[in-house]
Coordinates of C-alpha atoms (C1' of nucleotides) in Angstrom, one line a residue:
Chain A
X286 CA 0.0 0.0 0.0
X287 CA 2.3 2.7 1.2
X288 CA 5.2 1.4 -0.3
X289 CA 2.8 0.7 -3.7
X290 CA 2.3 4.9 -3.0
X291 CA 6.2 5.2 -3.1
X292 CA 6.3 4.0 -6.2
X293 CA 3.9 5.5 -7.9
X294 CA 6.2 8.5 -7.2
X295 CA 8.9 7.7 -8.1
X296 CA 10.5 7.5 -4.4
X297 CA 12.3 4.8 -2.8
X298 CA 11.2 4.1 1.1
X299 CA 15.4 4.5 1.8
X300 CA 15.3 8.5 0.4
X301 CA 11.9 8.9 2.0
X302 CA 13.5 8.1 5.4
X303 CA 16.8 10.0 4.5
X304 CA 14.8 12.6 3.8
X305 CA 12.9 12.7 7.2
X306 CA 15.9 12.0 9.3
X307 CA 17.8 14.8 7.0
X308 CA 15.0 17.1 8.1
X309 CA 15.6 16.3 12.1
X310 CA 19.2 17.1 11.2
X311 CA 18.9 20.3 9.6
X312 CA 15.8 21.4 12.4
X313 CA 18.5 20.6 15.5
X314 CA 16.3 17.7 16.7
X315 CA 19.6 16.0 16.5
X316 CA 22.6 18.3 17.6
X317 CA 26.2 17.6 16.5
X318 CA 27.0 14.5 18.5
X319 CA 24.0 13.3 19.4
X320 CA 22.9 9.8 18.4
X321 CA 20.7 8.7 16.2
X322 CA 18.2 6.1 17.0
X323 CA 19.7 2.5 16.5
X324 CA 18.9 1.0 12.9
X325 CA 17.0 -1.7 14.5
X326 CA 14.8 1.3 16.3
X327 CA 14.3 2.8 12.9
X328 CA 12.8 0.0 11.6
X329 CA 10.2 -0.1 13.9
X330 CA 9.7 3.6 14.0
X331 CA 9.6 3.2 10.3
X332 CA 8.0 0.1 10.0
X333 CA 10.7 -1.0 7.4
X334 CA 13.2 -3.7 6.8
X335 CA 16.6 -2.9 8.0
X336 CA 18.0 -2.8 4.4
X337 CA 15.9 0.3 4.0
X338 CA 17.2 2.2 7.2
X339 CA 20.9 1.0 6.0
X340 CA 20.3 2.8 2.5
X341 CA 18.6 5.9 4.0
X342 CA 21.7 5.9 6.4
X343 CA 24.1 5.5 3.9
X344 CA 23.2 8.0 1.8
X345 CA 23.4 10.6 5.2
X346 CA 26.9 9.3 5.4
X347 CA 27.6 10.1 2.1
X348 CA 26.9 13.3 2.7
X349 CA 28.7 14.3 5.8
X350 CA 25.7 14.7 7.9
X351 CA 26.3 11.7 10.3
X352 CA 28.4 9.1 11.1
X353 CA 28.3 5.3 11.9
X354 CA 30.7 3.6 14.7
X355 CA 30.2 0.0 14.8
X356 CA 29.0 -0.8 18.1
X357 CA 28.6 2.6 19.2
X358 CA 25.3 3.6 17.0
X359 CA 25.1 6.4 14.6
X360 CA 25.4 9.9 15.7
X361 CA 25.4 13.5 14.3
X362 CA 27.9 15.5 12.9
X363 CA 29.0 19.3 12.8
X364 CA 27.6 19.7 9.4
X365 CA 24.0 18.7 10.1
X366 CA 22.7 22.1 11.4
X367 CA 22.7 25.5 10.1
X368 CA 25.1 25.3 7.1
X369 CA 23.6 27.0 3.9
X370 CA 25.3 26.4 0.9
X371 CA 27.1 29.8 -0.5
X372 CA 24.7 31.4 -3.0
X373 CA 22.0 28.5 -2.9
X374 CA 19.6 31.3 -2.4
X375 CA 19.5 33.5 -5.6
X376 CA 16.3 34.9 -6.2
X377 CA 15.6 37.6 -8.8
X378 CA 12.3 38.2 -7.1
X379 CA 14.0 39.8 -4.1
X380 CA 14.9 43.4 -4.2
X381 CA 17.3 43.3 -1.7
X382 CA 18.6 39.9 -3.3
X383 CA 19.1 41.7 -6.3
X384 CA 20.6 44.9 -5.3
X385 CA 23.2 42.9 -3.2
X386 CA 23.8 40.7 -6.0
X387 CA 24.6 43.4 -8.6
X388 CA 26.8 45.2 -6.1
X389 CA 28.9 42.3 -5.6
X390 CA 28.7 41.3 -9.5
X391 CA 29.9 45.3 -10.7
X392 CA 33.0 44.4 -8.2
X393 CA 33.5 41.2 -9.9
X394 CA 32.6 42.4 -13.6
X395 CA 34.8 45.5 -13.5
X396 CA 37.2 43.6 -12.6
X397 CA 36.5 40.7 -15.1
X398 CA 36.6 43.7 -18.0
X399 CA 40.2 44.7 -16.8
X400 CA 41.5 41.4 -16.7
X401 CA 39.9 40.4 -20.3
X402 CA 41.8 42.9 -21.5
X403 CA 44.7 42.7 -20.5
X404 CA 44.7 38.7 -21.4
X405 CA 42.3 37.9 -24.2
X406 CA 43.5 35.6 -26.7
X407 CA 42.4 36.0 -30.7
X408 CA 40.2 33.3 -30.5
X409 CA 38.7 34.5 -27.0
X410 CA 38.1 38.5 -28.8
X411 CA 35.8 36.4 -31.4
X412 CA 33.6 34.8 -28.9
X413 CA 33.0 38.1 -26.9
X414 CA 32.1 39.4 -30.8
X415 CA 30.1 36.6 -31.0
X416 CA 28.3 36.7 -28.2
X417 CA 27.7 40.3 -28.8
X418 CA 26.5 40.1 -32.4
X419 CA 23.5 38.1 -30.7
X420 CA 22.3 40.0 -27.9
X421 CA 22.2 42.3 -31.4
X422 CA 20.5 40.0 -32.6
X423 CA 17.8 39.3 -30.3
X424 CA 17.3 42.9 -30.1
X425 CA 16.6 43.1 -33.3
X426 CA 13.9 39.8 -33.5
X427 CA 12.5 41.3 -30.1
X428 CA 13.8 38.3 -28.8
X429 CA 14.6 37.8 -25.4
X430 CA 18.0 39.4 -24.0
X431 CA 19.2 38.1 -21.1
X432 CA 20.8 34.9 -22.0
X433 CA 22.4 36.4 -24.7
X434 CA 23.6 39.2 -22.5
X435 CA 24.4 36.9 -19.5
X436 CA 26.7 34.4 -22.6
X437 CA 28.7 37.7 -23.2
X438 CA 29.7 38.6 -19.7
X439 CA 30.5 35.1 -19.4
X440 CA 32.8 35.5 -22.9
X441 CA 34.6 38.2 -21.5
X442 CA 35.1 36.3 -17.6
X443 CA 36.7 33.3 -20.0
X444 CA 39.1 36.3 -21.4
X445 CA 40.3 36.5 -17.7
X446 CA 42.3 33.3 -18.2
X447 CA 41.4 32.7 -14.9
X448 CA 38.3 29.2 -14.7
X449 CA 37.2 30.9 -11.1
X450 CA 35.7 34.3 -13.4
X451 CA 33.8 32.1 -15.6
X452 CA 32.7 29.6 -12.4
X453 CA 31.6 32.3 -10.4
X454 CA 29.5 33.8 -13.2
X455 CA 27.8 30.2 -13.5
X456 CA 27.2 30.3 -9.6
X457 CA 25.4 33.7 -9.5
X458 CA 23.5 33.1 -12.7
X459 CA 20.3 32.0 -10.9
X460 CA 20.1 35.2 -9.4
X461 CA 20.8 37.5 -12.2
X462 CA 18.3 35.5 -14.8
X463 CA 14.8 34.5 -12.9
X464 CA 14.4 30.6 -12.4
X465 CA 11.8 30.2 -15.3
X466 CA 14.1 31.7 -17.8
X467 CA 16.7 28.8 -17.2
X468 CA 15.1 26.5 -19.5
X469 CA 14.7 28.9 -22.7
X470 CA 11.6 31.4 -22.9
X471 CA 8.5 31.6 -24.3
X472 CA 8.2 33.4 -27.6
X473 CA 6.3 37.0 -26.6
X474 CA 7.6 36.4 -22.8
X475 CA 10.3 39.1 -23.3
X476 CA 10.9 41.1 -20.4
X477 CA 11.1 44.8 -21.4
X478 CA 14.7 46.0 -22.1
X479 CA 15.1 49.5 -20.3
X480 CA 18.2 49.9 -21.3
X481 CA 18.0 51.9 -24.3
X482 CA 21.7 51.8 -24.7
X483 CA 22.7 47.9 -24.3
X484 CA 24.0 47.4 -27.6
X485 CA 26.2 50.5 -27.4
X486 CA 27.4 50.1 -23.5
X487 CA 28.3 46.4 -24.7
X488 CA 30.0 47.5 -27.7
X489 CA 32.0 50.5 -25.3
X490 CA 33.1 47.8 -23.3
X491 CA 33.9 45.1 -26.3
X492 CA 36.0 47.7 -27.8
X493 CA 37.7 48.0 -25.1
X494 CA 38.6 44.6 -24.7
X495 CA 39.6 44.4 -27.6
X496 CA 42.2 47.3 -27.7
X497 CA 43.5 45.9 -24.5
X498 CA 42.6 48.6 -22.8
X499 CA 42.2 47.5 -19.0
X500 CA 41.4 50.7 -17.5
X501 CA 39.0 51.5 -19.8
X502 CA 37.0 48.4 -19.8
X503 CA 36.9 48.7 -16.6
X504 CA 35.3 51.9 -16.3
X505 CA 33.0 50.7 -19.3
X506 CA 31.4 47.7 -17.3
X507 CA 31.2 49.6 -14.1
X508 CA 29.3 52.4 -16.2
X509 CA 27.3 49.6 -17.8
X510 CA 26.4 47.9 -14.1
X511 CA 26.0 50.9 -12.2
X512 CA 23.2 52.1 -14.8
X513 CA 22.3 48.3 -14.5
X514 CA 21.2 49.4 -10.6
X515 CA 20.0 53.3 -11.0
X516 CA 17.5 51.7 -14.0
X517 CA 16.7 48.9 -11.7
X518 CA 15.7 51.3 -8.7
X519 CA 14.0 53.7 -10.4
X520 CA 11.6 51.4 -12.2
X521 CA 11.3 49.8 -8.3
X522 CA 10.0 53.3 -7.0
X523 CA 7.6 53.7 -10.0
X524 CA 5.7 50.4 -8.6
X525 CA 4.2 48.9 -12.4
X526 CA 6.7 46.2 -12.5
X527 CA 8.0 43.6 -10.1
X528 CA 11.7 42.9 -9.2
X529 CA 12.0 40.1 -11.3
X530 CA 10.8 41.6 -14.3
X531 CA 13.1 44.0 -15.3
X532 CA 16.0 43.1 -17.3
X533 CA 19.2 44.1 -15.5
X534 CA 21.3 45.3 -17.3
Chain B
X293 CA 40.4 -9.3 4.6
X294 CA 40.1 -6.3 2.0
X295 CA 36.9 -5.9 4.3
X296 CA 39.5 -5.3 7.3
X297 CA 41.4 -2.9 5.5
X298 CA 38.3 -0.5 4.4
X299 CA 37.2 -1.0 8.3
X300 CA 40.8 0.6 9.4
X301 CA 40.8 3.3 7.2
X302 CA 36.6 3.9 8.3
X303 CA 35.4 3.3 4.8
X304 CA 32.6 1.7 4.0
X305 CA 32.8 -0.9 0.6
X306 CA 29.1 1.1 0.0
X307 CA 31.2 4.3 0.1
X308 CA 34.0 2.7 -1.9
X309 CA 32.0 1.7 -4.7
X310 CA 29.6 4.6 -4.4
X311 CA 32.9 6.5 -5.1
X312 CA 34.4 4.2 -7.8
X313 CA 30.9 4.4 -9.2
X314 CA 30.6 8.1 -9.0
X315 CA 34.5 8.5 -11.1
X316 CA 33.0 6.4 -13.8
X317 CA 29.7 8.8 -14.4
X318 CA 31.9 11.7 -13.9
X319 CA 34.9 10.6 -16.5
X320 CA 32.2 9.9 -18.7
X321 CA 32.7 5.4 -18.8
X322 CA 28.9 6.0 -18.7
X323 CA 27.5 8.7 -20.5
X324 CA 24.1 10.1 -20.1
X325 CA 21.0 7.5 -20.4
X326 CA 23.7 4.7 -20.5
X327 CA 23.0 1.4 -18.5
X328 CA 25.1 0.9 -15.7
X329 CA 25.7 -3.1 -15.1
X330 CA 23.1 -4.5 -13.1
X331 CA 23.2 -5.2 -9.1
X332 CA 24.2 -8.3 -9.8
X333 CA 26.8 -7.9 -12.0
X334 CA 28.1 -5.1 -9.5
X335 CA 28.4 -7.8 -7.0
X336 CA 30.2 -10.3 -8.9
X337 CA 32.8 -7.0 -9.9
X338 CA 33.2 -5.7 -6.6
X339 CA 32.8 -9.0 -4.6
X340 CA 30.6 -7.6 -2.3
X341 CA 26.6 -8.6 -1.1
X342 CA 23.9 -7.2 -2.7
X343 CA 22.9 -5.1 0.1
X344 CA 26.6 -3.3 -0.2
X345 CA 25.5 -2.7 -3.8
X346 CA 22.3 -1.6 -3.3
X347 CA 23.8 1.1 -0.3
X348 CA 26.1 2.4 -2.9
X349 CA 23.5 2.7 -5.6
X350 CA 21.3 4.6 -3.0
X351 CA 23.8 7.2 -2.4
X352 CA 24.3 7.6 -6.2
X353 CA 20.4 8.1 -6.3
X354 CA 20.0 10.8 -3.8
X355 CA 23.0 13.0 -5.2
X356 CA 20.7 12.9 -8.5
X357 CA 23.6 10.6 -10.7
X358 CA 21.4 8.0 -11.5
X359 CA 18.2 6.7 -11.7
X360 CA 17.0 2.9 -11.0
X361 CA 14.2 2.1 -12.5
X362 CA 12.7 -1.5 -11.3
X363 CA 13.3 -4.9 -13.7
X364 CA 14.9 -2.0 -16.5
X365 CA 18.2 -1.4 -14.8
X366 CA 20.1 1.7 -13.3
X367 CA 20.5 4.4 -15.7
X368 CA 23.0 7.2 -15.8
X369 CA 21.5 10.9 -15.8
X370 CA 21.9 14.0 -17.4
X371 CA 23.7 15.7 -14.5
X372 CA 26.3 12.8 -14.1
X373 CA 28.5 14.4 -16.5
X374 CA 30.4 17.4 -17.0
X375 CA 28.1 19.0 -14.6
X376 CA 30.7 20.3 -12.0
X377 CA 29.4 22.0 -9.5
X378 CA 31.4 25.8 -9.2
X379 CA 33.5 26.2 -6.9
X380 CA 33.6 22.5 -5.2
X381 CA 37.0 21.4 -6.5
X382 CA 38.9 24.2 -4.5
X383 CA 42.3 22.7 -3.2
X384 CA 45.3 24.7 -1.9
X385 CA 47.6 21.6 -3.2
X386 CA 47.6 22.7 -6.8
X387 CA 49.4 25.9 -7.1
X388 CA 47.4 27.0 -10.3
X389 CA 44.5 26.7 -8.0
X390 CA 45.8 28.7 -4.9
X391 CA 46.7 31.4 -8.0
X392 CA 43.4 31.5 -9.2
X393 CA 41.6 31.8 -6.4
X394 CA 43.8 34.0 -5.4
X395 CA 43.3 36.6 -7.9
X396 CA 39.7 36.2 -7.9
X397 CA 40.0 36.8 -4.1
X398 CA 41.8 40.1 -4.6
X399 CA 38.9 41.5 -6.4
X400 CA 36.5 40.7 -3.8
X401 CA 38.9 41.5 -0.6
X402 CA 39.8 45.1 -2.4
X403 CA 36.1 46.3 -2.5
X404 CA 35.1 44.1 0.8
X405 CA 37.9 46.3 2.9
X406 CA 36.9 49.6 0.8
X407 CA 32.9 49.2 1.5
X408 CA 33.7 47.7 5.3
X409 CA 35.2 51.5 5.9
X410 CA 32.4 53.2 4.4
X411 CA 29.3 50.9 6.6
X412 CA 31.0 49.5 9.3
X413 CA 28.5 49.6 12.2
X414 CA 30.5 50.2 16.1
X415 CA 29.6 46.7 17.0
X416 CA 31.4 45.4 13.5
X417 CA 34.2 47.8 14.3
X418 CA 34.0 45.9 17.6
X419 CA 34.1 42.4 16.0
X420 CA 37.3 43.4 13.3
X421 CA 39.3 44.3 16.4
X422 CA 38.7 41.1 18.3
X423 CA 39.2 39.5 15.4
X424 CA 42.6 41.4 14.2
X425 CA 43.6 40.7 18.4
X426 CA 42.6 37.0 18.2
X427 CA 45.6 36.9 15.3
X428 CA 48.0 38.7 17.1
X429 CA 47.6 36.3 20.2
X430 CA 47.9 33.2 18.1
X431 CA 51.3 34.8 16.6
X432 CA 52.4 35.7 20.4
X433 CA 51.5 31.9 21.4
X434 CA 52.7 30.2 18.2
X435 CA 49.4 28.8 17.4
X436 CA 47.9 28.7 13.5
X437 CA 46.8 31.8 12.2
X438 CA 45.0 30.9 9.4
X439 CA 41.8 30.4 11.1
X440 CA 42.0 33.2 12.9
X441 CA 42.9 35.4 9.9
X442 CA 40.0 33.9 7.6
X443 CA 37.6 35.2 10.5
X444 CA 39.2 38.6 10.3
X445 CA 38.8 39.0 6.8
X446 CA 35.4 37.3 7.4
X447 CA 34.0 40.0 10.0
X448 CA 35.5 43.0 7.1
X449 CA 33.4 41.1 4.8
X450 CA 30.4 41.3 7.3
X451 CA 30.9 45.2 7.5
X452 CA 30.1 45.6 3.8
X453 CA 26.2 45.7 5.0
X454 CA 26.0 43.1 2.2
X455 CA 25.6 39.5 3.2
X456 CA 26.9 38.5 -0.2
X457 CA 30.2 39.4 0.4
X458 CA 30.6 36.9 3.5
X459 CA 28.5 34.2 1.8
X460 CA 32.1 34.3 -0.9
X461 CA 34.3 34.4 1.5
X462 CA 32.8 31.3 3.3
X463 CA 32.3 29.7 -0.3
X464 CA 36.2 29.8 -1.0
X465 CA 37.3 29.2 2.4
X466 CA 38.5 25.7 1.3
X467 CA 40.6 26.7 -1.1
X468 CA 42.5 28.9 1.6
X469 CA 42.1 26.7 4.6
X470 CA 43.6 23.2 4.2
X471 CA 40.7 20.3 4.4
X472 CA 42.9 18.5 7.4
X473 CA 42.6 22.2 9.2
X474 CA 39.0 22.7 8.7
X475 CA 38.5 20.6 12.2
X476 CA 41.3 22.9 13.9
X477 CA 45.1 21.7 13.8
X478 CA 46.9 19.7 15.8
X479 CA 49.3 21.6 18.0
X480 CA 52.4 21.8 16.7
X481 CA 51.2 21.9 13.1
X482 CA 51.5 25.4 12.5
X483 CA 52.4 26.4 9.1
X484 CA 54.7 28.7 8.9
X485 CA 53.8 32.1 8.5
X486 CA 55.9 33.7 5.9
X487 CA 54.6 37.3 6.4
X488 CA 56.9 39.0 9.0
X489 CA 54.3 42.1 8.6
X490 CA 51.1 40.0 8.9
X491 CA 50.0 42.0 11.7
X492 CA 51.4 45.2 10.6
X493 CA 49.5 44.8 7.7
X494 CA 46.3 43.7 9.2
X495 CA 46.4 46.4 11.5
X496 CA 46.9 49.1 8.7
X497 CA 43.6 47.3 6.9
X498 CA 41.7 47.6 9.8
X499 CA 43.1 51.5 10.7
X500 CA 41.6 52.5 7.1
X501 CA 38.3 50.9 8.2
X502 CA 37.7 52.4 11.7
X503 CA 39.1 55.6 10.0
X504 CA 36.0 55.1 7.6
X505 CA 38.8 56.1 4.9
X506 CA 37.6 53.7 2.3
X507 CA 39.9 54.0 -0.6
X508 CA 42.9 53.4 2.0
X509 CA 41.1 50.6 3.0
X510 CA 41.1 49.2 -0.9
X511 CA 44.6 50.0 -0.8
X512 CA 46.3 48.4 1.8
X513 CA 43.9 45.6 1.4
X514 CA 45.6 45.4 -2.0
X515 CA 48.6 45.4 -1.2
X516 CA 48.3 42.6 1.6
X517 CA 47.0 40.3 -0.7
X518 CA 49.1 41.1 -3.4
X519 CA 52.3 40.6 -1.3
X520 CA 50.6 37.3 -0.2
X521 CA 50.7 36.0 -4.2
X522 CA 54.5 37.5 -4.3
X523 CA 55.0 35.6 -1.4
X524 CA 53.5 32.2 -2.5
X525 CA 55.4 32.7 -6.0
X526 CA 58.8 33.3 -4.4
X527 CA 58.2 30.3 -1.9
X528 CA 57.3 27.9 -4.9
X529 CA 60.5 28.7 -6.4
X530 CA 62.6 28.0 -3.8
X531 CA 61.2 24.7 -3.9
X532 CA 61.0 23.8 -0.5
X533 CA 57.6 23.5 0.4
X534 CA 54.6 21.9 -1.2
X535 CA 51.6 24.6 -2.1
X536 CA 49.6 23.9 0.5
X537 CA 51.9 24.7 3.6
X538 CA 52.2 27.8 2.6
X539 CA 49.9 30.3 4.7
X540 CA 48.7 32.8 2.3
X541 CA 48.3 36.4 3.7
Chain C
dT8 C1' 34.1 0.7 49.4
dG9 C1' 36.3 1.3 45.2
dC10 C1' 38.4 -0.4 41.1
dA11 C1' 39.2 -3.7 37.6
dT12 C1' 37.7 -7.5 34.9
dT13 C1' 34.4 -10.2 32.5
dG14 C1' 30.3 -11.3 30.3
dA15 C1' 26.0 -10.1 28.3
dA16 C1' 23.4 -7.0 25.7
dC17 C1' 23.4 -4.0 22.1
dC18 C1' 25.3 -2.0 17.9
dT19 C1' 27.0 -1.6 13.0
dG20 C1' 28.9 -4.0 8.6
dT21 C1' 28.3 -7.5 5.6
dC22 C1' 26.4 -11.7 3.7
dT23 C1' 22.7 -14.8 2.1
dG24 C1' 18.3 -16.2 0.6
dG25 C1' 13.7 -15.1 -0.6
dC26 C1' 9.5 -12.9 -2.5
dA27 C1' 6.9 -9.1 -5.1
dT28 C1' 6.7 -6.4 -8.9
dG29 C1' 8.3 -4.6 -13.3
dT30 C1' 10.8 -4.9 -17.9
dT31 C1' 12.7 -7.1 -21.8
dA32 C1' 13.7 -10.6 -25.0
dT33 C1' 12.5 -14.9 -27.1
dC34 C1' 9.6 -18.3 -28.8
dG35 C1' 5.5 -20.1 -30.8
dG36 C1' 1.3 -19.6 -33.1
dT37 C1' -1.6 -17.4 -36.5
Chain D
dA73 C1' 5.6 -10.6 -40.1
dC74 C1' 3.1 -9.6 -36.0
dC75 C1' 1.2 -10.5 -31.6
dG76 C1' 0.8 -12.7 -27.3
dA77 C1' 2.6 -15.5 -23.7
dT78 C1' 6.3 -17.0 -21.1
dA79 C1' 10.8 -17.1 -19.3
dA80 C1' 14.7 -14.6 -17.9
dC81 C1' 16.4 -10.7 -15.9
dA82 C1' 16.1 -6.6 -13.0
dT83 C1' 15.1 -3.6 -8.9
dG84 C1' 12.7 -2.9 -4.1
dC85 C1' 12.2 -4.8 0.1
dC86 C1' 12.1 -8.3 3.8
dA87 C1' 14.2 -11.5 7.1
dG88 C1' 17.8 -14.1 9.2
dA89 C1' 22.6 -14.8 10.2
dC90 C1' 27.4 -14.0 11.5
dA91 C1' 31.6 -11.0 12.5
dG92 C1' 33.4 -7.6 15.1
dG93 C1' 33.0 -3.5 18.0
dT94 C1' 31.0 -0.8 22.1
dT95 C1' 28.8 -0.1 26.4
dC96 C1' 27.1 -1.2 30.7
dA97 C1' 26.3 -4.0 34.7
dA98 C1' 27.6 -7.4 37.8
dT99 C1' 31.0 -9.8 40.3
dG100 C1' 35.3 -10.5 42.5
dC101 C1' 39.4 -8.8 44.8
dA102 C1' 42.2 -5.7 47.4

DNA sequence: TGCATTGAACCTGTCTGGCATGTTATCGGT
DNA sequence: ACCGATAACATGCCAGACAGGTTCAATGCA
């Protein structure tokens, strides 16, 4: 019956249990070095074969959240309680998540623009002119812009020669393009551009790059970003939009 | 026997083959929507029950590798594949990582020292200067530092007024802190600490910030961590230490 | 009375066999 | 050649067993 209901969904009794005891974890119900209930408990809390409990524990183990000394019993580890993952929380439908986020990114991006220009190889200036031919593009279909856009700051972070620009890009991306977007738009779902300028900001800052001019990239992109916020604000304070609508950048 | 030898070293043969399992997804042996062998066969590879098997599989399940779907087989998915997660293969034993981060660091610390100056609050002033004392007493007892100077640069970060700037910090802390020191160090493991100014430095930092002088903070900041990569660089040629015993600030 | 030792109870790690349910391939019949 | 039935294979879960480790209580000795 229950375990029939299991099934149906997809979910195994083990990750249901992991799932609950992951829970207790995380809720402080069991504090770093306290111990867990006994397997053979668990299966009679649980109403399960010990097989079950063993998968559901292993899979805690596996994850650092507890561990197992034979004998002893299993018990809770420092990990469990109260540690959120480093920008697991990006939300474009924050204001204050956004405004923090764009703060942190113009530190990053300015910074991103110097270095691209100072280190871009041939092939690297063709995929930043790539990348900004289609935002072009998209502008021109009325297609949407913010992949596009977000592909071409991620050209120029690859410019850096350094993998942690273009990884951190990748990390923050949830929170500079809104969750639904991830998976391609709609046609017609185009958020409104308000920047009237993209195409020429980009191409500023893309000329830049391109001259190796490392200063003046990176007073381009912090420009570009800091009219990024002062557009983002103002359309906040006239109150027909909500956060995650408007296009940043 | 082999059993034995997992028990000594506290590894389970579900965790073994979970992670033998896990390099073959990951190095691409099974690619996306690719069978993997069947329990069965898994048992007769590995020599183990079915029950270690099963735990291992389980484990591969809830991290999202594979899927199992009953009398078909176990299936490798999408995200099994290429699909590294940013920022979780920090290490300080490769120098080209300790470089990278590094750099990208820099960027972060520069405008985390130049903000903390202009928002610091008296109670974060507060918390710099136990922190910035808490360093000096573990250079007057001879005790590790680097703990101590992450949480210095941690409660700048905090002063920023944006929590994004922490949340980095705590996201590349593993790629400045050793993994064995992440559960404190054993006395008398001290790496050596390379900057005879460390304190000097620090206190300079911290001057600019109570001074609310916040392009002297980005400054000295700067330089600190600059004359930590000219450190690292000059210690890796000499060619006495491996990458990770060097303390880098 | 206090401490040390021993044994029993409890615990995890692994193995084995079994049944329920689902999938796939093969074989036979039309 | 196609369809249906059956057998072989597969996962999900159950139950029992043994090996080796831990903890606690009881007993014996000083």
């Amino acid at each position: 019956m229950e375990a029939e209901n299991n099934h149906a969904r997809g979910t195994s009794l083990a990750a249901k249990i992991s799932t609950d005891l992951r829970r207790e974890l995380t809720d402080g119900v069991f504090k770093p070095g306290d111990r867990l209930p006994s397997e053979s408990a668990l299966t009679r809390e649980y109403s399960v074969s010990r097989t079950v409990v063993r998968e559901a524990i292993a899979i805690l183990r596996a994850d650092g959240l507890v561990e197992a000394r034979k004998g002893a019993g299993i018990f809770a580890l420092e990990t469990s309680e109260g540690k959120k993952q480093p920008f697991k929380d990006l939300t474009t439908e924050r204001i204050s998540s956004v405004i923090e986020l764009l703060e942190l990114r113009t530190v990053f991006e300015v910074e991103s623009a110097g270095l691209a220009a100072s280190r871009r190889s041939a092939a690297q200036i063709e995929a930043i002119l790539e990348a900004h031919h289609h935002v072009g593009e998209c502008l021109a279909t009325g297609s949407p812009t913010r992949d596009a856009d977000f592909e071409l700051h991620l050209a120029i972070a690859e410019a850096t020669q350094n993998r942690r620009f273009p990884e951190f890009l990748q990390l923050i991306r949830s929170g500079i393009i809104p969750r639904g977007e991830l998976q391609g738009s709609a046609p017609g779902a185009r958020p409104k551009d308000y920047n009237l300028h993209l195409q020429e900001e980009h191409g500023l800052i893309v000329d830049a790059i391109i001259e190796g001019n490392a200063e003046t990239a990176r007073e381009r992109m912090r420009a570009h970003l800091r009219g990024s916020l002062d557009r983002y604000k103002i359309l906040l304070r006239s109150r027909t939009l909500s956060p995650e609508d408007i296009n940043l950048s």
